[in-house]
Coordinates of C-alpha atoms and ligand atoms in Angstrom, one line a residue:
X1 CA 134.8 17.6 118.3
X2 CA 136.6 14.9 120.1
X3 CA 137.5 11.6 118.3
X4 CA 136.8 9.2 121.3
X5 CA 135.9 5.8 119.1
X6 CA 136.4 4.9 115.4
X7 CA 134.0 2.2 114.1
X8 CA 136.2 0.0 111.3
X9 CA 133.4 -1.6 109.3
X10 CA 134.9 -4.6 107.7
X11 CA 137.1 -6.5 109.8
X12 CA 139.4 -7.3 106.4
X13 CA 143.0 -5.4 104.7
X14 CA 141.8 -2.7 105.2
X15 CA 140.4 -2.2 108.1
X16 CA 142.4 -4.3 110.3
X17 CA 145.9 -2.2 109.0
X18 CA 144.0 0.9 109.5
X19 CA 142.6 -0.4 113.2
X20 CA 146.3 -1.0 113.7
X21 CA 148.2 1.7 112.7
X22 CA 145.7 4.4 114.4
X23 CA 147.4 2.7 117.5
X24 CA 150.5 3.1 116.4
X25 CA 149.9 6.2 115.6
X26 CA 149.2 6.6 119.2
X27 CA 144.9 7.4 119.2
X28 CA 144.8 6.4 123.2
X29 CA 140.7 6.1 122.4
X30 CA 138.2 2.9 121.7
X31 CA 139.0 1.3 118.1
X32 CA 135.7 -1.4 117.2
X33 CA 136.8 -3.5 114.1
X34 CA 132.9 -4.5 113.3
X35 CA 133.1 -7.4 110.4
X36 CA 130.2 -9.4 109.3
X37 CA 133.0 -12.5 109.0
X38 CA 132.5 -14.9 111.9
X39 CA 136.9 -14.5 111.9
X40 CA 139.8 -13.2 112.3
X41 CA 140.7 -11.1 110.1
X42 CA 143.2 -12.6 107.5
X43 CA 144.6 -12.9 104.8
X44 CA 143.2 -13.4 100.9
X45 CA 145.5 -13.7 98.5
X46 CA 146.4 -17.9 99.7
X47 CA 142.4 -18.4 99.6
X48 CA 143.3 -19.2 96.1
X49 CA 147.1 -20.3 96.1
X50 CA 148.1 -22.0 99.1
X51 CA 145.1 -22.3 101.5
X52 CA 143.5 -24.5 97.7
X53 CA 146.2 -26.4 98.0
X54 CA 146.7 -27.3 101.4
X55 CA 150.1 -25.8 102.0
X56 CA 149.0 -23.6 104.5
X57 CA 146.0 -22.9 107.0
X58 CA 143.5 -20.9 108.4
X59 CA 145.4 -19.6 111.7
X60 CA 148.9 -18.9 109.5
X61 CA 146.8 -16.6 107.0
X62 CA 145.9 -15.0 110.5
X63 CA 146.7 -10.6 110.3
X64 CA 147.4 -11.5 113.7
X65 CA 146.8 -13.4 116.8
X66 CA 143.7 -12.4 119.3
X67 CA 146.8 -11.4 121.9
X68 CA 147.8 -9.5 119.7
X69 CA 144.6 -7.2 119.0
X70 CA 144.0 -7.7 122.5
X71 CA 147.8 -5.8 123.1
X72 CA 146.6 -3.4 121.0
X73 CA 143.1 -2.3 122.1
X74 CA 141.0 -3.0 120.1
X75 CA 138.0 -4.1 119.8
X76 CA 137.2 -7.0 118.0
X77 CA 133.3 -7.7 116.8
X78 CA 133.0 -10.2 114.1
X79 CA 130.0 -11.9 112.8
X80 CA 128.2 -8.9 113.7
X81 CA 127.1 -6.8 109.7
X82 CA 126.1 -3.3 110.3
X83 CA 122.6 -2.2 108.1
X84 CA 122.4 0.8 108.6
X85 CA 124.9 4.3 109.7
X86 CA 122.5 6.4 111.7
X87 CA 123.8 10.4 110.8
X88 CA 122.0 12.0 112.7
X89 CA 122.7 9.9 116.5
X90 CA 126.3 9.3 115.1
X91 CA 125.1 5.7 115.8
X92 CA 125.6 2.2 113.7
X93 CA 122.6 -0.1 113.8
X94 CA 123.6 -3.9 113.7
X95 CA 121.7 -6.5 111.8
X96 CA 121.3 -8.0 115.0
X97 CA 119.6 -5.5 116.5
X98 CA 122.1 -3.8 118.7
X99 CA 123.3 -0.1 118.1
X100 CA 127.4 1.1 118.4
X101 CA 128.0 4.5 118.4
X102 CA 131.4 6.0 117.0
X103 CA 133.1 10.0 117.0
X104 CA 134.3 8.4 113.2
X105 CA 133.3 6.0 111.1
X106 CA 135.8 4.0 108.4
X107 CA 134.7 2.0 105.5
X108 CA 136.6 -0.9 104.7
X109 CA 133.7 -3.3 103.6
X110 CA 135.8 -4.2 99.5
X111 CA 133.8 -6.7 98.0
X112 CA 131.3 -9.5 96.7
X113 CA 131.7 -11.9 94.1
X114 CA 129.2 -11.0 90.7
X115 CA 127.2 -13.8 90.0
X116 CA 126.3 -15.1 87.2
X117 CA 122.6 -14.2 86.0
X118 CA 121.8 -17.9 83.7
X119 CA 119.3 -21.4 84.6
X120 CA 122.0 -23.3 87.3
X121 CA 122.9 -21.1 88.7
X122 CA 121.9 -21.7 92.1
X123 CA 122.8 -25.7 91.6
X124 CA 124.9 -26.9 94.7
X125 CA 128.9 -27.2 93.3
X126 CA 128.6 -23.8 91.4
X127 CA 130.9 -21.3 93.9
X128 CA 132.6 -17.8 94.2
X129 CA 135.7 -17.5 95.9
X130 CA 136.1 -14.7 98.6
X131 CA 136.4 -15.6 101.9
X132 CA 138.4 -18.6 104.0
X133 CA 134.5 -20.2 104.3
X134 CA 135.2 -20.5 100.5
X135 CA 138.2 -21.0 99.8
X136 CA 137.9 -24.2 102.6
X137 CA 135.1 -25.8 100.5
X138 CA 136.5 -25.1 97.5
X139 CA 139.7 -27.6 98.3
X140 CA 137.7 -30.3 99.6
X141 CA 136.5 -30.3 96.2
X142 CA 139.7 -30.5 94.3
X143 CA 140.4 -34.0 93.8
X144 CA 142.1 -36.1 91.5
X145 CA 140.1 -37.2 88.3
X146 CA 137.0 -33.8 89.3
X147 CA 136.4 -32.1 86.5
X148 CA 136.2 -28.6 86.9
X149 CA 135.0 -25.3 84.6
X150 CA 136.8 -22.6 86.2
X151 CA 134.7 -19.1 84.6
X152 CA 135.7 -15.6 84.4
X153 CA 140.1 -15.5 82.7
X154 CA 140.9 -13.5 85.5
X155 CA 142.8 -13.6 88.4
X156 CA 140.9 -15.6 90.7
X157 CA 140.0 -17.9 87.6
X158 CA 143.4 -18.1 86.8
X159 CA 144.6 -18.2 89.8
X160 CA 142.0 -21.5 90.9
X161 CA 142.8 -23.4 87.5
X162 CA 146.7 -23.9 88.8
X163 CA 145.9 -24.8 91.3
X164 CA 142.2 -27.3 90.6
X165 CA 145.9 -28.3 88.1
X166 CA 148.0 -28.6 90.6
X167 CA 145.7 -31.6 92.6
X168 CA 145.0 -33.6 89.8
X169 CA 141.5 -32.4 88.5
X170 CA 140.7 -31.9 84.7
X171 CA 140.1 -28.1 84.9
X172 CA 138.5 -25.9 81.8
X173 CA 138.4 -22.3 82.2
X174 CA 136.1 -20.1 80.1
X175 CA 137.0 -17.1 78.9
X176 CA 134.1 -14.7 77.3
X177 CA 136.4 -12.0 75.9
X178 CA 139.3 -13.6 72.8
X179 CA 142.2 -13.9 75.8
X180 CA 142.5 -14.4 79.3
X181 CA 143.9 -11.6 82.2
X182 CA 143.8 -9.7 79.0
X183 CA 142.2 -6.4 81.2
X184 CA 145.5 -6.0 83.5
X185 CA 147.9 -7.2 81.6
X186 CA 147.0 -6.4 78.2
X187 CA 146.3 -8.8 75.3
X188 CA 149.6 -9.2 74.5
X189 CA 150.5 -10.8 78.1
X190 CA 147.5 -12.2 78.5
X191 CA 148.4 -14.5 75.2
X192 CA 152.1 -15.4 77.2
X193 CA 150.1 -15.9 80.2
X194 CA 147.3 -18.6 78.3
X195 CA 149.7 -19.8 76.6
X196 CA 151.3 -21.5 79.8
X197 CA 147.7 -22.2 81.1
X198 CA 147.8 -24.6 78.1
X199 CA 151.1 -26.0 78.7
X200 CA 149.9 -27.2 82.2
X201 CA 147.0 -28.9 81.0
X202 CA 144.7 -26.6 81.4
X203 CA 142.1 -25.8 78.4
X204 CA 141.7 -23.2 77.7
X205 CA 138.1 -21.5 75.9
X206 CA 137.7 -18.2 74.5
X207 CA 135.3 -16.3 73.1
X208 CA 133.1 -18.6 74.8
X209 CA 130.8 -18.1 78.1
X210 CA 128.4 -21.0 79.6
X211 CA 124.9 -20.3 78.4
X212 CA 123.9 -22.5 81.2
X213 CA 124.6 -24.3 84.0
X214 CA 123.1 -28.4 84.3
X215 CA 121.9 -30.6 87.3
X216 CA 119.2 -32.3 89.2
X217 CA 120.3 -30.1 92.3
X218 CA 124.2 -30.5 92.1
X219 CA 125.7 -29.6 88.9
X220 CA 127.0 -31.9 86.6
X221 CA 127.7 -29.6 83.2
X222 CA 128.1 -26.9 81.8
X223 CA 126.5 -26.0 78.3
X224 CA 128.7 -23.4 76.6
X225 CA 127.6 -20.3 74.4
X226 CA 129.2 -22.6 71.4
X227 CA 127.1 -25.1 72.2
X228 CA 129.4 -27.8 73.9
X229 CA 128.1 -29.9 77.5
X230 CA 130.9 -29.8 79.9
X231 CA 131.2 -32.1 82.4
X232 CA 131.6 -30.7 85.8
X233 CA 132.2 -31.4 89.5
X234 CA 131.9 -28.3 90.2
X235 CA 132.1 -24.8 88.9
X236 CA 134.0 -21.8 89.9
X237 CA 132.6 -18.4 88.9
X238 CA 135.5 -15.5 88.8
X239 CA 133.9 -12.6 87.2
X240 CA 135.0 -10.4 89.3
X241 CA 133.2 -8.0 92.0
X242 CA 130.8 -5.9 92.5
X243 CA 131.9 -3.2 95.3
X244 CA 129.6 -3.4 98.5
X245 CA 128.7 0.5 99.2
X246 CA 125.0 -0.9 100.1
X247 CA 125.5 1.5 103.5
X248 CA 127.0 4.2 101.7
X249 CA 124.4 4.7 99.6
X250 CA 121.7 4.6 102.4
X251 CA 123.4 7.4 104.6
X252 CA 123.4 9.7 101.3
X253 CA 127.7 9.3 100.5
X254 CA 128.6 10.0 97.1
X255 CA 129.3 7.1 94.8
X256 CA 130.7 6.0 91.3
X257 CA 132.1 2.6 91.1
X258 CA 132.2 2.9 94.9
X259 CA 132.1 5.1 97.8
X260 CA 133.9 8.0 95.7
X261 CA 137.1 9.5 98.2
X262 CA 139.6 12.8 98.3
X263 CA 143.5 11.7 98.4
X264 CA 142.7 11.7 102.9
X265 CA 140.6 9.3 101.9
X266 CA 137.4 11.3 103.1
X267 CA 133.6 11.0 101.9
X268 CA 131.6 12.8 100.4
X269 CA 130.4 13.3 104.2
X270 CA 132.3 14.5 107.5
X271 CA 134.0 12.2 109.8
X272 CA 133.4 9.0 107.0
X273 CA 136.2 7.6 105.4
X274 CA 136.6 4.5 103.2
X275 CA 139.6 2.2 101.9
X276 CA 140.5 -0.8 100.1
X277 CA 138.4 -2.5 97.4
X278 CA 135.4 -0.4 97.9
X279 CA 136.9 3.1 97.3
X280 CA 137.7 5.5 94.5
X281 CA 140.8 7.9 94.9
X282 CA 141.8 9.6 93.1
X283 CA 145.6 9.3 91.9
X284 CA 147.7 11.0 91.1
X285 CA 150.7 9.2 89.3
X286 CA 148.3 8.0 86.7
X287 CA 145.6 11.0 86.5
X288 CA 142.4 9.1 87.2
X289 CA 140.3 7.8 90.0
X290 CA 141.5 4.5 90.3
X291 CA 139.1 1.7 92.3
X292 CA 141.5 -0.8 93.4
X293 CA 141.1 -4.3 94.1
X294 CA 144.7 -5.0 95.6
X295 CA 146.3 -6.7 98.4
X296 CA 148.9 -3.3 99.1
X297 CA 146.4 -1.2 98.2
X298 CA 144.0 -2.1 101.2
X299 CA 147.3 -2.0 103.7
X300 CA 148.3 1.3 102.9
X301 CA 145.3 3.3 102.0
X302 CA 143.6 1.5 105.3
X303 CA 147.0 2.8 107.2
X304 CA 146.1 6.7 105.0
X305 CA 142.8 6.8 106.5
X306 CA 143.4 6.1 109.5
X307 CA 146.0 8.0 109.9
X308 CA 143.7 11.2 108.0
X309 CA 141.3 10.4 110.9
X310 CA 144.1 11.1 113.2
X311 CA 144.4 15.0 111.5
X312 CA 147.1 14.2 108.8
X313 CA 147.4 16.3 105.6
X314 CA 149.9 13.8 104.0
X315 CA 147.2 11.7 101.6
X316 CA 147.3 8.6 99.3
X317 CA 149.6 8.3 97.2
X318 CA 151.7 4.9 95.2
X319 CA 151.9 3.5 92.6
X320 CA 149.3 0.6 91.8
X321 CA 151.2 -2.8 92.8
X322 CA 149.8 -6.2 92.4
X323 CA 151.4 -10.1 92.7
X324 CA 150.0 -13.0 91.8
X325 CA 151.4 -16.3 91.3
X326 CA 150.6 -19.6 89.6
X327 CA 152.2 -23.0 88.7
X328 CA 155.6 -21.1 89.0
X329 CA 155.5 -18.0 88.0
X330 CA 155.4 -15.2 89.5
X331 CA 153.7 -12.3 88.3
X332 CA 154.3 -8.8 89.5
X333 CA 152.6 -5.5 87.7
X334 CA 153.2 -1.9 88.6
X335 CA 151.9 1.1 87.5
X336 CA 149.1 -0.4 84.6
X337 CA 149.0 -1.3 81.1
X338 CA 147.8 1.1 78.8
X339 CA 146.1 -0.8 75.3
X340 CA 147.8 2.1 73.2
X341 CA 151.2 1.8 74.7
X342 CA 154.6 0.0 73.2
X343 CA 155.1 -2.5 74.8
X344 CA 159.0 -3.2 75.5
X345 CA 160.4 -6.4 76.0
X346 CA 163.9 -7.6 78.6
X347 CA 164.8 -11.0 78.3
X348 CA 162.4 -13.9 76.5
X349 CA 159.1 -14.0 76.6
X350 CA 159.0 -16.9 75.6
X351 CA 160.0 -17.6 78.7
X352 CA 159.4 -18.1 82.5
X353 CA 161.8 -14.7 83.2
X354 CA 161.0 -11.5 81.8
X355 CA 160.1 -8.1 82.3
X356 CA 157.1 -6.4 79.6
X357 CA 157.6 -1.9 80.2
X358 CA 154.7 -0.5 78.2
X359 CA 155.6 2.8 77.6
X360 CA 153.7 6.3 76.1
X361 CA 155.1 9.4 75.3
X362 CA 159.1 8.4 76.0
X363 CA 157.4 7.5 79.4
X364 CA 156.8 4.0 81.7
X365 CA 152.9 4.2 82.6
X366 CA 153.8 -0.1 84.1
X367 CA 155.2 -2.9 84.8
X368 CA 155.1 -6.5 84.5
X369 CA 157.6 -9.1 85.4
X370 CA 157.6 -12.7 85.5
X371 CA 159.5 -13.8 88.0
X372 CA 161.2 -10.7 88.0
X373 CA 160.6 -9.4 91.2
X374 CA 163.8 -6.9 91.7
X375 CA 163.2 -4.9 88.2
X376 CA 159.9 -3.7 88.9
X377 CA 160.6 -2.8 92.0
X378 CA 163.3 -0.8 90.0
X379 CA 161.7 1.2 88.2
X380 CA 159.1 1.8 90.4
X381 CA 160.3 5.9 90.7
X382 CA 160.3 5.7 87.3
X383 CA 156.3 5.1 86.9
X384 CA 156.1 7.9 90.4
X385 CA 158.2 10.9 88.3
X386 CA 157.4 9.7 84.7
X387 CA 160.3 10.1 83.4
X388 CA 161.9 9.7 79.7
X389 CA 163.1 6.5 79.1
X390 CA 165.4 5.1 76.3
X391 CA 163.9 1.9 75.4
X392 CA 166.9 0.1 74.1
X393 CA 168.0 0.5 77.5
X394 CA 165.1 -1.2 79.3
X395 CA 165.6 -3.8 77.0
X396 CA 169.5 -4.8 77.5
X397 CA 170.3 -7.1 80.1
X398 CA 173.4 -5.6 81.1
X399 CA 171.5 -2.3 82.3
X400 CA 170.9 -2.1 85.9
X401 CA 167.2 -0.7 86.1
X402 CA 168.1 1.3 89.5
X403 CA 170.4 3.6 87.1
X404 CA 168.1 3.8 84.3
X405 CA 166.8 7.6 83.8
X406 CA 169.3 8.7 86.6
Ligands
FAD1 C1 141.5 -15.4 97.0 C2 141.1 -14.1 96.4 C3 142.7 -14.0 96.4 C4 143.2 -12.5 95.8 N1 145.2 -12.4 95.8 C5 145.4 -11.2 95.5 C6 146.7 -11.5 95.0 O1 147.2 -12.8 95.2 N2 147.9 -10.0 94.6 C7 146.8 -8.9 95.5 O2 147.8 -7.9 95.8 N3 145.3 -9.2 95.9 C8 145.2 -10.3 95.5 N4 143.7 -9.8 95.8 C9 142.9 -8.9 96.6 C10 143.5 -8.2 98.1 O3 142.9 -9.9 98.9 C11 142.3 -7.4 98.5 O4 142.6 -6.6 97.7 C12 141.6 -7.0 100.1 O5 141.6 -8.5 100.4 C13 140.5 -6.1 100.1 O6 140.9 -5.8 101.1 P1 139.3 -5.4 101.4 O7 139.4 -5.1 103.5 O8 139.4 -3.5 101.5 O9 137.8 -5.9 101.4 P2 137.1 -7.3 101.4 O10 138.9 -8.2 101.6 O11 136.4 -7.6 100.8 O12 136.8 -6.8 102.1 C14 135.4 -6.8 103.2 C15 135.1 -7.8 105.4 O13 133.7 -5.9 104.8 C16 133.0 -7.3 105.1 N5 131.8 -6.6 105.2 C17 131.4 -6.0 104.2 N6 129.9 -5.3 104.5 C18 130.0 -5.2 105.3 C19 129.3 -4.7 106.5 N7 127.9 -3.6 106.0 N8 129.1 -4.7 108.0 C20 130.4 -5.7 108.1 N9 131.3 -6.0 107.6 C21 131.3 -6.0 106.7 C22 133.0 -7.9 104.9 O14 132.8 -9.3 105.2 C23 134.6 -8.6 104.5 O15 135.0 -9.3 106.1 C24 143.1 -11.4 96.2 C25 141.7 -11.1 96.8 C26 140.8 -12.9 97.1 C27 139.2 -12.6 97.6

């Protein structure tokens, strides 16, 4: 069957990068990029950083301009939600009653913020951060002197806390576990970052969650599981996302923590592909399946899916990488933090510039750089090849990391 029209559902990082890649790879048919949001595709990372701080604006975070989309002959269909994939006719049904034909479909539907299921969670001033509109609404409320309660010490929560402190707010961060950022960075490094947040003025309450949120129509306070009442003008809930799989599930695709795909981004149904935050893919370097919520994964998996739709068989192979910016710290991580692994430091972990390597069986599973992006880049190849390394060389600042293991 020839492919004349490719429809991409979800017009954010993965979807936009896939659309662009289809043209770059020489696809001459129609490309429809269908997205529920009213905006041109944009970058989400600034939503919790520069946009909240007011140092950038919505136009600057667009992935590319409207003219560029026109030049590439990509048909953008904003404010359009796909509600059903009709597998018998090969058509997509839209929420407004319209239909769209497609020879192949790429699902890049991402995720939606997980919500708190407790009294007061629907009050005005209890918000989540996923979209441009969410970020602009939060920015309005980050006034000097405002009391902000952040629920969840993951990356979204900690970045919002940092931006809120910088905006002059009084910030309390509630984390259910005993340390923030433990899931991504491991407990020891989570504790290092936690100390930094406290030094910057965030009140971090661990092993604590909200029990109820109070106020008449607008939030006024949070009562915690420790029975403490905390005044709040704004509550930002950052407790993770739920992959947006409804459409895929309804179409009979295999679902397990997201849409299950193979290394070519193919789902269990021929002609339907998935990429980005919604896709659960096999990672050859880490030897397991992963559903990542990282910008680079969304970008490169979207590109890989586009190539795969056009017949390429090289597949998506990448060591996971992400970054976060909080205060004056640039945090980058490649690979993953093995909870049973050994941690080796290069530089002083009490300072604001050091690198930490996670090792198991003599090889590097993951590397975290605090204001050390070059170190992270240098060792990614060692994670790929699982070379046995000498921990003393990793720790020794005088050894060039690019030469370790070679
Ligand atoms: C505030 C914030 C800060 C971040 N910061 C970083 C960072 O510093 N570093 C990093 O590595 N990563 C960061 N990320 C993560 C990164 O932005 C995501 O991994 C990336 O945006 C995922 O892209 P995606 O296209 O897969 O999914 P999404 O960005 O979730 O996009 C999915 C799109 O699909 C649309 N959609 C869903 N269902 C339908 C439907 N049925 N019909 C039509 N449209 C639909 C949605 O409206 C949405 O626009 C951040 C994310 C957020 C929210």
